[in-house]
Every structure is written in C-alpha cells, then in structure tokens.
Coordinates of C-alpha atoms in Angstrom, one line a residue:
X18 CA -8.2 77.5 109.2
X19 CA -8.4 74.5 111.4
X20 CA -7.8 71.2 110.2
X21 CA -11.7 70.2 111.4
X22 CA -12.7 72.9 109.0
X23 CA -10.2 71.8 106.4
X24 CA -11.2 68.2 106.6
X25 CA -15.2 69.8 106.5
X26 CA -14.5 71.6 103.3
X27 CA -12.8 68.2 101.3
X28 CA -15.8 66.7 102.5
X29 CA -17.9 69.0 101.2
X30 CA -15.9 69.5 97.8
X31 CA -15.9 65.5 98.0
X32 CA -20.0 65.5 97.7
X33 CA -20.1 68.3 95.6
X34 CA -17.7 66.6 93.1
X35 CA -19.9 63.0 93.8
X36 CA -23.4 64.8 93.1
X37 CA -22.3 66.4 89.8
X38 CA -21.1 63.0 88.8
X39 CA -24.3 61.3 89.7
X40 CA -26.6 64.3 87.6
X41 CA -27.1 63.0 84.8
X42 CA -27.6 59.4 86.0
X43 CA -30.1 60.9 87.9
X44 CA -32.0 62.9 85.2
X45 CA -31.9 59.8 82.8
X46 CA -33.0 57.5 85.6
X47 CA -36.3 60.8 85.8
X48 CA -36.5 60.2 82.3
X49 CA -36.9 56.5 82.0
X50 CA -39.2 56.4 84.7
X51 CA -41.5 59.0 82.8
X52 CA -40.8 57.2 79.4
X53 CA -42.3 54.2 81.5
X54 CA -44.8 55.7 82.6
X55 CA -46.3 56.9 79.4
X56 CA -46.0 53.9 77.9
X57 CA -47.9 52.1 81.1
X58 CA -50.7 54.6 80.9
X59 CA -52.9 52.9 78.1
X60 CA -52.6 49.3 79.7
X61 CA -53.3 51.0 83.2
X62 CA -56.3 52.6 81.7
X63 CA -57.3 49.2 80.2
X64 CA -56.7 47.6 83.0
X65 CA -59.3 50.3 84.9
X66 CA -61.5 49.8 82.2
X67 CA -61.8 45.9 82.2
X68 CA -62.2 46.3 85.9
X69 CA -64.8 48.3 86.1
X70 CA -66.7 46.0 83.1
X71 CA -66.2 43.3 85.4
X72 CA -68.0 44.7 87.9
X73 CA -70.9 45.6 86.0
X74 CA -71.0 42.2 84.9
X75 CA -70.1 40.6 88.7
X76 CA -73.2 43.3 90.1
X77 CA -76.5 40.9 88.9
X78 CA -74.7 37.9 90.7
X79 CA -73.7 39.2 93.5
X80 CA -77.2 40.7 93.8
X81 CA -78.8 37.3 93.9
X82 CA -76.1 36.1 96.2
X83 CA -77.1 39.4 99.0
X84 CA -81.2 38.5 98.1
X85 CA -80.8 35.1 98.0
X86 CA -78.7 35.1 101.5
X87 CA -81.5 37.3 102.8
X88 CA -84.4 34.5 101.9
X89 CA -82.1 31.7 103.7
X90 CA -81.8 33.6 106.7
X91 CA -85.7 34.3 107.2
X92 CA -86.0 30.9 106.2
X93 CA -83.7 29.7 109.1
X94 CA -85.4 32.4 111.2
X95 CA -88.8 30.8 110.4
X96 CA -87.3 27.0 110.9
X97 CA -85.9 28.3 114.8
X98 CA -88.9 30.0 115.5
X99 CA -91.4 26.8 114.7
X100 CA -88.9 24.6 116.6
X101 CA -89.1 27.1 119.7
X102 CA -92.9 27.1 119.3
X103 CA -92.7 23.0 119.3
X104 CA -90.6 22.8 122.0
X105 CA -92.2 25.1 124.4
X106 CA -95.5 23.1 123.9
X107 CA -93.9 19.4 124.6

C-alpha cells in the first residue's frame, strides 16, 4: 500500500470517526428544530389568521382610496381639458 493511499484511508477513518461523533448532535439538533416547529405552528397559524382579518377589514378602505383616486383623476382630466378649451380660444 502506498503511503498516499495510507494517508487517504486515516483520512477517511478520521471522518468516519468525526461523523459518528457528531450523530447524535445532529439528530437532537433535527429534533429541536421539529419540537420548534410544533410549537410555532399555532402562533404561525394565528399570525395567518389575523392577517388575513386585517385584510378584510383594510379591503372597504382601500376600496374608497382606488374609487376615490379614480374621481380625482377625471376631475383633473376635466380641469386640463377646460383649461386647453380656454386657452385655445384666447
């Protein structure tokens, strides 16, 4: 065996060794996240929810903001088309 493939295989029981070590860090880290997880669900799902009531309560408002932007724009269109009219007849 040459000593590349002896220094390869150290290497190799080296990670081995480091990855069994690092298991069950691992799987507890896998754990916590999903313990996390669960217990984030119901305040993600209330957080959905009071979005969603928010929006039903935002939609009449920002109705009359679209409708009410629409008036103020024919109105303007109205005002620029009378002062063209006006100025064309000077």
């Amino acid at each position: 065996m040459s000593d590349e493939q002896s220094f390869l295989d150290k290497a190799k029981g080296i990670a081995d060794d480091i990855a069994e070590k690092a298991k069950p860090a691992v799987e507890k880290a896998v754990d916590t996240a999903g313990e996390l997880l669960e217990k984030a669900k119901p305040a993600i799902e209330k957080a959905g929810d009071a979005a969603g009531e928010l929006a039903e309560r935002a939609k009449p408002a920002v109705d009359k903001a679209v409708d009410t932007a629409g008036e103020l724009l024919e109105k303007a269109k109205d005002l620029l088309s009378k002062k063209d009219d006006g100025a064309g007849g000077a």
